[in-house]
Short mmCIF file of C-alpha atoms and ligand atoms in Angstrom, two decimals:
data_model
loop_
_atom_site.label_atom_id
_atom_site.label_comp_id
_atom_site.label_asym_id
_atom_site.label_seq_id
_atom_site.Cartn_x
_atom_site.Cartn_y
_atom_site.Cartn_z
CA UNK A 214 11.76 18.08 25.25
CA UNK A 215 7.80 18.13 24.51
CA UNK A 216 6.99 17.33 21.06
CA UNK A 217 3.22 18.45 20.93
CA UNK A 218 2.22 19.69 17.32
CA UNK A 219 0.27 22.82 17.44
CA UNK A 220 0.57 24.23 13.49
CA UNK A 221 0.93 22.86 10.33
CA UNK A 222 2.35 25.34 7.65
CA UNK A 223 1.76 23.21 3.78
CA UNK A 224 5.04 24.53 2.34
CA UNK A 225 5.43 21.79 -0.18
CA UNK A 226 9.67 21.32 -0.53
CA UNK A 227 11.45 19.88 -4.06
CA UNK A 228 10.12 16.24 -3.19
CA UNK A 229 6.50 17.70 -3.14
CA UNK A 230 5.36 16.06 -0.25
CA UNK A 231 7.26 17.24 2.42
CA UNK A 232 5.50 19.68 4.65
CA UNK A 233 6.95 22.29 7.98
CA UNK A 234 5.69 21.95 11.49
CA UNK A 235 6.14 24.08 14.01
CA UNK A 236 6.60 21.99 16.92
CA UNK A 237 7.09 22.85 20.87
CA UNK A 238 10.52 22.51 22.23
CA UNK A 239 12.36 23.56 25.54
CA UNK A 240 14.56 26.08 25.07
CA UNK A 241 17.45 25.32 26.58
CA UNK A 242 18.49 28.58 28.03
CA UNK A 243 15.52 29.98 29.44
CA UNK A 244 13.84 26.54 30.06
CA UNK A 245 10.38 28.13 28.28
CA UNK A 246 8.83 26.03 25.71
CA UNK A 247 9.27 27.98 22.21
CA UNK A 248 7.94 27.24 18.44
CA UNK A 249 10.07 25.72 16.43
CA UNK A 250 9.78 24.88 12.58
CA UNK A 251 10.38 21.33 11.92
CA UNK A 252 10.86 19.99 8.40
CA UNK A 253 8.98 16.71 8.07
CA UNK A 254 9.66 14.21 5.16
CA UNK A 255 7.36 11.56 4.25
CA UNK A 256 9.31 8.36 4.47
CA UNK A 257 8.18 4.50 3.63
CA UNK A 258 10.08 1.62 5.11
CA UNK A 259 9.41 -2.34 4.67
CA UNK A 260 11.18 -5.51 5.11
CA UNK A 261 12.73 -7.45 2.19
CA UNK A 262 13.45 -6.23 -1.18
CA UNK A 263 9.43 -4.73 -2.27
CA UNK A 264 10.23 -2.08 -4.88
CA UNK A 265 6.04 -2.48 -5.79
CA UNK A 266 4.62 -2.31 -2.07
CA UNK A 267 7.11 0.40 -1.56
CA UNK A 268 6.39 2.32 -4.49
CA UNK A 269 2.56 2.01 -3.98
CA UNK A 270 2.84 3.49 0.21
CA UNK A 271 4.58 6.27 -1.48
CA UNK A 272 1.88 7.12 -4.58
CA UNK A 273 -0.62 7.12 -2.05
CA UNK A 274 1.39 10.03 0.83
CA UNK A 275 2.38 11.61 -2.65
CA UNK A 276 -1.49 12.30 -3.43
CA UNK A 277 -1.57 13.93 0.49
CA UNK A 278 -2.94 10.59 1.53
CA UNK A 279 -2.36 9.31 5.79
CA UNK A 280 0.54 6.53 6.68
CA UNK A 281 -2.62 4.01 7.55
CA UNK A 282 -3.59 4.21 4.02
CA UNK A 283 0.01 3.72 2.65
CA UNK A 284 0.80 0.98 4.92
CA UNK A 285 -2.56 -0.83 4.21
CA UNK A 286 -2.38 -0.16 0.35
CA UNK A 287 1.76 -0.86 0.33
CA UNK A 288 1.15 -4.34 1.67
CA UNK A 289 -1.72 -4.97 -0.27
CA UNK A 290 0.82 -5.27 -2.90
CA UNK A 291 2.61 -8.07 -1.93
CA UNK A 292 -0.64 -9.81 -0.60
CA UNK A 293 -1.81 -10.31 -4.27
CA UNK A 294 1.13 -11.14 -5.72
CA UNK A 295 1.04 -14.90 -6.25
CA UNK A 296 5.17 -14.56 -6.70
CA UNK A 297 5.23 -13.40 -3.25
CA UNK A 298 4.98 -17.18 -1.27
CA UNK A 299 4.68 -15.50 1.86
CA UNK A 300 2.22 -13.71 1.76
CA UNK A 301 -1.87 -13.85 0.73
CA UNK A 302 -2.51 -15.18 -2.54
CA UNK A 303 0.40 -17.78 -3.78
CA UNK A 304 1.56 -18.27 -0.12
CA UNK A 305 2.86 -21.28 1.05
CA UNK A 306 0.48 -23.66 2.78
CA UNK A 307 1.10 -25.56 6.25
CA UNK A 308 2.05 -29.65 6.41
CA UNK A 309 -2.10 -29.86 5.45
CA UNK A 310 -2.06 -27.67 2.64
CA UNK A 311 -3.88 -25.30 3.84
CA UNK A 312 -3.00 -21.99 3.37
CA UNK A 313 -3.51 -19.45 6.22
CA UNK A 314 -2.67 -15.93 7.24
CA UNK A 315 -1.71 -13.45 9.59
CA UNK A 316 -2.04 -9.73 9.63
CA UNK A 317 -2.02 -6.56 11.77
CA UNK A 318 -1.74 -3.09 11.52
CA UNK A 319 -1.71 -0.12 13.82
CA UNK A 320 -2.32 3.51 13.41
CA UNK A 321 -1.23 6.70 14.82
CA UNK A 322 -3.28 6.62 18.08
CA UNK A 323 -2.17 3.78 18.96
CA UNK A 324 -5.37 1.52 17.88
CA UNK A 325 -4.92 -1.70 16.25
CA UNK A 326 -6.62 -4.23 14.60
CA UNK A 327 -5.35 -8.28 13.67
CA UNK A 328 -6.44 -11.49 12.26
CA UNK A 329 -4.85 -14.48 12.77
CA UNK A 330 -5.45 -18.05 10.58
CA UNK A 331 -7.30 -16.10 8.68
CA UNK A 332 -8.05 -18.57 5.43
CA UNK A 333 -9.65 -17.57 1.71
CA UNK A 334 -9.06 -14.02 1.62
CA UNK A 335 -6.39 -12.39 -0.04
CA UNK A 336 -6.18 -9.20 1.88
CA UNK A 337 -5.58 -10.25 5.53
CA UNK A 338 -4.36 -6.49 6.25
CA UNK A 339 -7.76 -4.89 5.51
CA UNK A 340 -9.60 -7.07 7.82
CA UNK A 341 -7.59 -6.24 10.36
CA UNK A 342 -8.14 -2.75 9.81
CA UNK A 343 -11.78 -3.34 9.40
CA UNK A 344 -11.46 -5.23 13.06
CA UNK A 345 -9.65 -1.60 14.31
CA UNK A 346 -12.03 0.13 12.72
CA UNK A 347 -15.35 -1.38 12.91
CA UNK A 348 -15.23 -3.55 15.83
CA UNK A 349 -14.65 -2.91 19.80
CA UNK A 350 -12.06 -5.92 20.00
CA UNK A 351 -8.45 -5.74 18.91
CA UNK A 352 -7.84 -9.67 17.56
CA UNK A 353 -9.90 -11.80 15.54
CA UNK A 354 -9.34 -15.67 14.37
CA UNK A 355 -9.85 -18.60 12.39
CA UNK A 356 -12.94 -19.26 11.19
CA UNK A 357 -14.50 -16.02 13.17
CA UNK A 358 -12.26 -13.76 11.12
CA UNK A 359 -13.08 -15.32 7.92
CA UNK A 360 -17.20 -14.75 8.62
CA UNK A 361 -16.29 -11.11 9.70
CA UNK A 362 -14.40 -10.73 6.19
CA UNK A 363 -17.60 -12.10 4.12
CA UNK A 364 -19.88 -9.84 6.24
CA UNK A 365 -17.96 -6.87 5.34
CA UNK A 366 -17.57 -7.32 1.57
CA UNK A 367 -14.19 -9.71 0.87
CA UNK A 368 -14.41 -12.36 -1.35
CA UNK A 369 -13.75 -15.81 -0.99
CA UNK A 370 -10.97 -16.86 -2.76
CA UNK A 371 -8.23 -20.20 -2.62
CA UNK A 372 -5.25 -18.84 -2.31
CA UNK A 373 -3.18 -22.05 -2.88
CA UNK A 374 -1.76 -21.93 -6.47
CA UNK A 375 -0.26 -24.38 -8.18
CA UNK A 376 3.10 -23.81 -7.63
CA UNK A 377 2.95 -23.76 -3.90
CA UNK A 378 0.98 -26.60 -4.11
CA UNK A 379 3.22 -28.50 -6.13
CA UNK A 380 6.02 -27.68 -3.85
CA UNK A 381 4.15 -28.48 -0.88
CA UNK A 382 3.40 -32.41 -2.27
CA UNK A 383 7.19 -32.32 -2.69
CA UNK A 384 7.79 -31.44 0.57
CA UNK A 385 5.67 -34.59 1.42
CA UNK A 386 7.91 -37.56 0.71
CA UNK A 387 10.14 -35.91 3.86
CA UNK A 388 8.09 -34.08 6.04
CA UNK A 389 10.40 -32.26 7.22
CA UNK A 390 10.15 -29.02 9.33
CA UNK A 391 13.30 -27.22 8.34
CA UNK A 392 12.68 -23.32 7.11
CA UNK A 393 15.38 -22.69 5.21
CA UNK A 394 17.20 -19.39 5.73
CA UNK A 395 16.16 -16.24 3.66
CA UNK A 396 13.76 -18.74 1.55
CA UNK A 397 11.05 -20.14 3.40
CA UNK A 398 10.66 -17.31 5.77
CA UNK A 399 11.22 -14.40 2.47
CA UNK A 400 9.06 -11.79 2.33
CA UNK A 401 6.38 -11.10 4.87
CA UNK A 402 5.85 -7.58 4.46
CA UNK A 403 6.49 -5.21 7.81
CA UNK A 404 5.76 -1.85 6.70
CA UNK A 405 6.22 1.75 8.33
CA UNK A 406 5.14 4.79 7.15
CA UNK A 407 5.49 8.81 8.39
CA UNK A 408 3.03 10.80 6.20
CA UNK A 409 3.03 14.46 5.81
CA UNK A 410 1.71 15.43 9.19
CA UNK A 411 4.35 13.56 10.86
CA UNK A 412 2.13 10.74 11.78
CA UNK A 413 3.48 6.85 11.70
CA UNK A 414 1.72 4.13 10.72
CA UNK A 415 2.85 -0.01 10.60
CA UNK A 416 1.36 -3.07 9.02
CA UNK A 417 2.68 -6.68 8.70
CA UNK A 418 0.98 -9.39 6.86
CA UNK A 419 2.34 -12.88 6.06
CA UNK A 420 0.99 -16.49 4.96
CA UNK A 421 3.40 -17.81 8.27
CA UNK A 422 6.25 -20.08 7.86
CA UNK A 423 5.97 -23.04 5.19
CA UNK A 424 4.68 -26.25 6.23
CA UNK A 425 4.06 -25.02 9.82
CA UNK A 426 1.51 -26.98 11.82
CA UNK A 427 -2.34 -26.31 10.89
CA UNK A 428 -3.32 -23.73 13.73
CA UNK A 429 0.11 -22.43 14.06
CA UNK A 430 0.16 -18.25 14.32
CA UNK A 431 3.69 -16.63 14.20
CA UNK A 432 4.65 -13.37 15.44
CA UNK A 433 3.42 -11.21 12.49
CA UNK A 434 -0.21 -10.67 13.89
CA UNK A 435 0.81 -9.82 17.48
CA UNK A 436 0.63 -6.39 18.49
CA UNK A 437 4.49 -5.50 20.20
CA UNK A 438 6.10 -8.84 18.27
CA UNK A 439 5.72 -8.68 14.52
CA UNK A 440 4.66 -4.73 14.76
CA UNK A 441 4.82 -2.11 17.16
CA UNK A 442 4.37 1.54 16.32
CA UNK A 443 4.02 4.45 19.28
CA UNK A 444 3.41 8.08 17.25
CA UNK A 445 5.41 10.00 19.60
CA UNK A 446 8.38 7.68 19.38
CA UNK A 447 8.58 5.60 16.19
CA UNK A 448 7.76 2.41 14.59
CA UNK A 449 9.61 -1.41 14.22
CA UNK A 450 8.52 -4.26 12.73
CA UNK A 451 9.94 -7.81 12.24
CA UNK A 452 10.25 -10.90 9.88
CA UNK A 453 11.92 -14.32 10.52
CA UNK A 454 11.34 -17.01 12.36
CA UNK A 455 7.69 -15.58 14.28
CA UNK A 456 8.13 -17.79 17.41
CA UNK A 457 11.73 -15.71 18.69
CA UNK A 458 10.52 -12.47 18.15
CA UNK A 459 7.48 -14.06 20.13
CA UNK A 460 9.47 -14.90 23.01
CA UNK A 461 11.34 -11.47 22.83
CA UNK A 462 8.23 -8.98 22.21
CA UNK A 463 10.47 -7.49 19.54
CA UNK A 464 8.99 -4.57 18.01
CA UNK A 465 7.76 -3.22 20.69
CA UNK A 466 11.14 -4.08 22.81
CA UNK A 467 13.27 -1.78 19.72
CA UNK A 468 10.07 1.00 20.09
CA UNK A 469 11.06 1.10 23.82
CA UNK A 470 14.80 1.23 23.12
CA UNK A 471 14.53 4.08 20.63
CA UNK A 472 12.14 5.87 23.33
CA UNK A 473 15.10 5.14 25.90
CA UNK A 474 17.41 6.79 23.59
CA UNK A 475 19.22 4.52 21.22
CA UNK A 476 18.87 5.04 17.50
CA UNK A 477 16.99 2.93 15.12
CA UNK A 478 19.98 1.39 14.28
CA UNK A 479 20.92 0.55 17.64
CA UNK A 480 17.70 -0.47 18.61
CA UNK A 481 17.42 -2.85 15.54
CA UNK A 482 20.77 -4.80 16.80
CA UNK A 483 19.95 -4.61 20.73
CA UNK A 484 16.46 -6.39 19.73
CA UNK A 485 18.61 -9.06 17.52
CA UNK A 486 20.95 -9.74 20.44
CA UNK A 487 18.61 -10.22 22.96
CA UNK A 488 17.43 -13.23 20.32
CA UNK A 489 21.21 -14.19 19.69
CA UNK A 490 21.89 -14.62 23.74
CA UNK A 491 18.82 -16.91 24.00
CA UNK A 492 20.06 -19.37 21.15
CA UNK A 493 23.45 -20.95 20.68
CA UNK A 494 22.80 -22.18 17.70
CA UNK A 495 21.48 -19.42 15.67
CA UNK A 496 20.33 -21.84 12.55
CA UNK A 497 17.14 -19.24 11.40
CA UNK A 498 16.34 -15.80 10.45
CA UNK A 499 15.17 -12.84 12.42
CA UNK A 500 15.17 -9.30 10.94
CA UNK A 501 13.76 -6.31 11.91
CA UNK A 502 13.68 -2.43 10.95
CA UNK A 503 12.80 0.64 12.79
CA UNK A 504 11.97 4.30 12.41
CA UNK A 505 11.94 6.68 14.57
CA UNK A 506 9.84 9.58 14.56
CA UNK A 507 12.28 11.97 13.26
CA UNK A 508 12.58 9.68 10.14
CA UNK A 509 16.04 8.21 10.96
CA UNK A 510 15.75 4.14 10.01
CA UNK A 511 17.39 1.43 10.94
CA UNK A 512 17.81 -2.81 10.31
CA UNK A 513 19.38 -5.59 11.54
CA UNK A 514 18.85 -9.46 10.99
CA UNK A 515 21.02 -12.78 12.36
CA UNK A 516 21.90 -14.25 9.23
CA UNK A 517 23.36 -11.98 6.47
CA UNK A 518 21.08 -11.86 3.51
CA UNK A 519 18.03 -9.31 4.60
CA UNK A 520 17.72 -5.86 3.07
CA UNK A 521 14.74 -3.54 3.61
CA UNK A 522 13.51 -0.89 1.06
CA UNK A 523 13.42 2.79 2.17
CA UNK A 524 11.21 5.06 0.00
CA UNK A 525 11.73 9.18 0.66
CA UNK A 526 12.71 12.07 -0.47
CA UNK A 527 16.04 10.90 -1.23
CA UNK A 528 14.77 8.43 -3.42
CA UNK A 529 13.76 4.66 -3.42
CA UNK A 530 17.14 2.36 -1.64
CA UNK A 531 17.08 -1.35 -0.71
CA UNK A 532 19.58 -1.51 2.20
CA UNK A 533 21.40 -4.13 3.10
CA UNK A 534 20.91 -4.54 6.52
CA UNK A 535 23.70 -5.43 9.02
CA UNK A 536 24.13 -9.08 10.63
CA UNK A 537 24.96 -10.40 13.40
CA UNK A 538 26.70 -13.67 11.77
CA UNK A 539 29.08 -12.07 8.95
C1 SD4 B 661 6.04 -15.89 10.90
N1 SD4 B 661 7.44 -13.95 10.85
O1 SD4 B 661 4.93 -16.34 10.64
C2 SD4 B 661 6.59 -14.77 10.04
C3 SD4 B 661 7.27 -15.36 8.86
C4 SD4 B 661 8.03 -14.38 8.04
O2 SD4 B 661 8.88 -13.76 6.00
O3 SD4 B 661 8.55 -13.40 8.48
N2 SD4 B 661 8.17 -14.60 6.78
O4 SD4 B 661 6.74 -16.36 11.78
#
């Protein structure tokens, strides 16, 4: 079946954002390709329980606005909210105290933009779009990215508070490396959005795992591990434990599956098992979700205890997702 768009017909439906598209499809008797009018509801998915960031994506495709502008706004949420200790301002430094983050988002052509150890700047996720956007490179890091953010307007900013900081001397007296399940790892934001036109969009931002080595960039930045999104197929995304979904190109293995076939859903637990067969002793986190491109989502995580928010026309749900260990 071809799925090229060729008309857009703005019938608004009860929601007020959804909008009909008359797409091209085989017909199965004759073989011809014919016009068929497709229904297409604006939808807004991200990991962990982020009724704001959520909320926010869904204002802006509300006011007609793109999925790269909900994603980038919808994270931007969570990026400035110090209660959020994974993410931008209030995150949780590594064994230095230094706090540093990684971001990347993606857009409906397939171009993408990321920063990694990216320090002083609260909104990680616009930089990277401004490296998509404004730049001929795809990556950019450390102190590099932190230059590029001055030169195009950010501000400088610590984003160690004093909570974070005072858990950080705590952590100290032991030194130890030891994220703790659902806590340490809570929270980076993997977002997906379909706007009005049927177009997806993804963005994942983080501060990295807690007391992680100084230098030390997790999966949340790389393009096909933390976030994958193809516009013709759908979207995942990923949080956890960065350095297995690493190993397993996750996002972009579950945008694959669901291209092969398998649902969202599927896709979601076929990514976590390929993790689970690799480690016996499945003492972390990995979650991710999906979406496919007609809107259907799906999540699945090792360790019970991650939901994901869906935002659409059906109204605003944090699922819980399913787990491998019960
Ligand atoms: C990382 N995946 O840096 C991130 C951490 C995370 O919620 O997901 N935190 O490995």
């Amino acid at each position: 079946m071809q799925r090229r768009k060729f008309l857009e017909v703005t019938s608004l439906s009860t929601a007020g954002i959804a909008t009909s598209t008359m797409i091209a499809c085989q017909d199965p008797k004759s073989g011809s390709e014919v016009a068929v009018q497709k229904e297409i509801n604006p939808i807004v998915i991200a990991t962990w329980d982020v009724p704001n960031a959520t909320s926010k994506a869904w204002s802006v495709l509300q006011n007609g606005g793109n999925s790269l502008d909900a994603v980038e706004q919808g994270v931007m949420i969570e990026e400035a909210d110090v209660n959020n200790q994974s993410v931008g301002k209030g995150g949780r430094p590594d064994r230095d105290g230094q706090v540093s983050c990684d971001a990347c988002i993606m857009d409906k052509a397939g171009n993408c933009g990321s920063v990694v150890y990216l320090q002083n700047v609260v909104h990680a996720i616009s930089v990277a779009r401004k490296v998509m956007e404004d730049t001929p490179h795809v990556m950019l890091a450390g102190n590099g990215a932190e230059l590029f953010a001055y030169e195009k307007g950010f501000p400088k900013e610590d984003l160690l508070i004093d909570k974070s900081k005072k858990e950080w001397e705590a952590w100290l007296e032991t030194k130890e490396y030891k994220p703790v399940i659902n806590i340490e790892n809570h929270d980076t934001i993997g977002m997906l959005a379909i706007d009005k036109n049927g177009d997806l969009s993804g963005a994942c931002t983080t501060s990295g795992m807690a007391y992680k080595l100084k230098g030390r960039v997790g999966d949340s930045p790389i393009i096909g591990a933390g976030l994958f999104v193809d516009n013709e197929i759908g979207g995942a995304t990923a949080t956890g434990v960065g350095e297995e979904v690493v190993k397993t190109v996750g996002s972009f293995l579950i945008v694959e599956l669901m291209r092969q076939g398998m649902s969202p859903q599927q896709a979601c637990e076929e990514g976590v098992r390929r993790i689970v067969a690799k480690n016996p002793e499945l003492d972390f986190q990995v979650g991710f979700i999906a979406i496919n491109k007609q809107g259907l989502t799906g999540g699945y995580c090792i360790q019970p205890g991650f939901t994901y928010r869906v935002y659409s026309p059906e109204g605003h749900i944090n699922h819980p997702s399913g787990s491998h260990i019960s």
